[in-house]
Amino acid sequence: MGLLKKIFGTGALVLTLSGCSDIDSQLGIDVDKDGKKDLVECWYDNAVFLGSWDLYLAKGNGDGTFQESEKIIHLENEPTKLHVEDLDGDNVPDISYVVFGQGKNWGSWYMYLAKGNGDGTFQEPIQIRRYKTKPN
């Protein structure tokens, strides 16, 4: 279940989702700066060989309805943490998430950052942290 926190002093909203698990999960936040709440969604697609975790964006119409979801980020694995907030001080929401490493990264947890462009698109995620144990 998502957790909405208000960071006191800065007024910045932070949306946090802990683990997408086996259910589809959504976070509501305006990522394209049009004043309408959008949905960042975490989906698991078991139709893909060995399954696939992806983040999608459904842009808000401002009347409680949303446009068709579009894939914005492919994930290595199921995210255990997902945040949508401005992390670099440019007043544009960014996406950060934590996944368990695959392949050569197996055995550790990694945090990635996808910087927002302000129009509902995001830059390619970059690894920003490594954890030897699952972060809280």
Coordinates of C-alpha atoms in Angstrom, one line a residue:
M1 CA 0.0 0.0 0.0
G2 CA 1.3 3.5 -0.8
L3 CA 2.3 5.9 1.8
L4 CA 1.9 9.7 1.3
K5 CA 4.3 11.8 3.3
K6 CA 4.6 15.6 3.6
I7 CA 8.2 16.7 4.1
F8 CA 7.8 19.6 6.6
G9 CA 9.7 22.7 5.9
T10 CA 10.0 22.2 2.1
G11 CA 6.4 21.5 1.3
A12 CA 7.5 18.8 -1.1
L13 CA 5.2 15.8 -1.5
V14 CA 6.8 12.4 -1.4
L15 CA 4.9 9.3 -2.6
T16 CA 6.3 6.0 -1.5
L17 CA 5.2 2.5 -2.5
S18 CA 6.6 -0.5 -0.7
G19 CA 6.8 -3.6 -2.9
C20 CA 4.6 -4.1 -5.9
S21 CA 4.2 -7.8 -4.9
D22 CA 1.7 -9.8 -7.0
I23 CA -0.8 -6.9 -7.4
D24 CA -0.8 -3.9 -9.7
S25 CA 0.0 -0.8 -7.7
Q26 CA -0.4 2.9 -8.5
L27 CA 0.9 6.3 -7.2
G28 CA -1.0 9.5 -8.0
I29 CA 1.1 12.5 -8.6
D30 CA 1.4 15.2 -11.3
V31 CA 4.5 14.2 -13.3
D32 CA 4.0 16.4 -16.4
K33 CA 3.4 19.7 -14.5
D34 CA 0.0 20.3 -16.1
G35 CA -1.8 20.6 -12.8
K36 CA -3.6 17.2 -13.3
K37 CA -2.8 14.1 -11.2
D38 CA -1.2 11.3 -13.2
L39 CA -0.8 7.6 -12.2
V40 CA 2.6 5.9 -12.0
E41 CA 1.8 2.2 -12.1
C42 CA 3.9 -0.9 -11.4
W43 CA 2.8 -3.9 -13.4
Y44 CA 4.0 -7.5 -13.6
D45 CA 3.6 -9.1 -17.0
N46 CA 3.7 -12.9 -16.8
A47 CA 3.1 -13.2 -20.5
V48 CA 6.7 -12.3 -21.1
F49 CA 9.3 -15.2 -20.8
L50 CA 10.2 -15.4 -17.1
G51 CA 7.9 -12.4 -16.4
S52 CA 8.7 -8.7 -16.5
W53 CA 8.3 -5.8 -14.1
D54 CA 7.6 -2.4 -15.6
L55 CA 6.6 1.1 -14.6
Y56 CA 3.8 2.8 -16.6
L57 CA 2.4 6.3 -16.7
A58 CA -1.3 7.1 -17.2
K59 CA -1.7 10.9 -17.7
G60 CA -4.6 12.5 -15.9
N61 CA -7.4 14.2 -17.8
G62 CA -8.3 16.3 -14.7
D63 CA -11.8 14.9 -14.4
G64 CA -10.9 11.7 -12.5
T65 CA -10.2 9.7 -15.7
F66 CA -6.8 8.9 -17.2
Q67 CA -5.3 8.3 -20.6
E68 CA -4.0 4.9 -21.8
S69 CA -1.0 3.8 -19.8
E70 CA 2.4 3.9 -21.5
K71 CA 5.5 2.0 -20.4
I72 CA 8.1 4.4 -19.0
I73 CA 10.7 2.2 -17.3
H74 CA 11.6 -1.5 -17.5
L75 CA 12.7 -2.9 -14.2
E76 CA 15.3 -5.7 -13.6
N77 CA 13.1 -7.3 -10.9
E78 CA 10.2 -6.6 -8.6
P79 CA 10.8 -3.2 -6.8
T80 CA 10.8 -3.3 -3.1
K81 CA 10.7 0.5 -2.8
L82 CA 9.3 3.0 -5.3
H83 CA 9.4 6.8 -4.8
V84 CA 8.1 9.6 -7.0
E85 CA 9.4 13.0 -5.8
D86 CA 11.8 15.8 -6.9
L87 CA 15.2 14.5 -5.9
D88 CA 17.4 17.0 -7.7
G89 CA 15.8 20.3 -6.8
D90 CA 14.5 21.2 -10.3
N91 CA 10.8 21.1 -9.2
V92 CA 10.2 18.1 -11.5
P93 CA 9.2 14.7 -10.0
D94 CA 11.8 12.0 -10.4
I95 CA 11.4 8.2 -9.9
S96 CA 13.6 6.2 -7.6
Y97 CA 13.3 2.5 -6.9
V98 CA 15.1 -0.4 -5.2
V99 CA 15.4 -3.8 -6.8
F100 CA 17.4 -7.0 -6.0
G101 CA 20.3 -7.4 -8.5
Q102 CA 20.1 -9.8 -11.4
G103 CA 22.9 -11.5 -13.3
K104 CA 26.3 -10.0 -12.4
N105 CA 24.7 -7.9 -9.8
W106 CA 23.0 -10.8 -8.0
G107 CA 23.2 -10.8 -4.2
S108 CA 22.8 -7.1 -3.5
W109 CA 20.0 -4.5 -3.6
Y110 CA 20.4 -1.5 -5.9
M111 CA 18.7 1.9 -5.9
Y112 CA 18.1 3.5 -9.3
L113 CA 17.1 7.1 -10.2
A114 CA 15.2 8.1 -13.4
K115 CA 15.2 11.9 -13.6
G116 CA 11.9 13.5 -14.7
N117 CA 11.9 15.7 -17.8
G118 CA 8.7 17.6 -16.7
D119 CA 6.6 16.4 -19.6
G120 CA 5.8 12.9 -18.2
T121 CA 8.9 11.3 -19.7
F122 CA 11.9 10.2 -17.7
Q123 CA 15.6 9.8 -18.4
E124 CA 17.3 6.4 -18.5
P125 CA 17.6 5.1 -14.8
I126 CA 21.1 5.2 -13.3
Q127 CA 22.3 3.2 -10.3
I128 CA 22.8 5.6 -7.4
R129 CA 23.2 3.2 -4.4
R130 CA 24.1 -0.4 -3.5
Y131 CA 23.0 -2.2 -0.4
K132 CA 24.4 -5.5 0.9
T133 CA 21.1 -6.2 2.7
K134 CA 17.5 -5.3 1.8
P135 CA 16.9 -1.6 2.8
N136 CA 13.9 -0.7 5.0

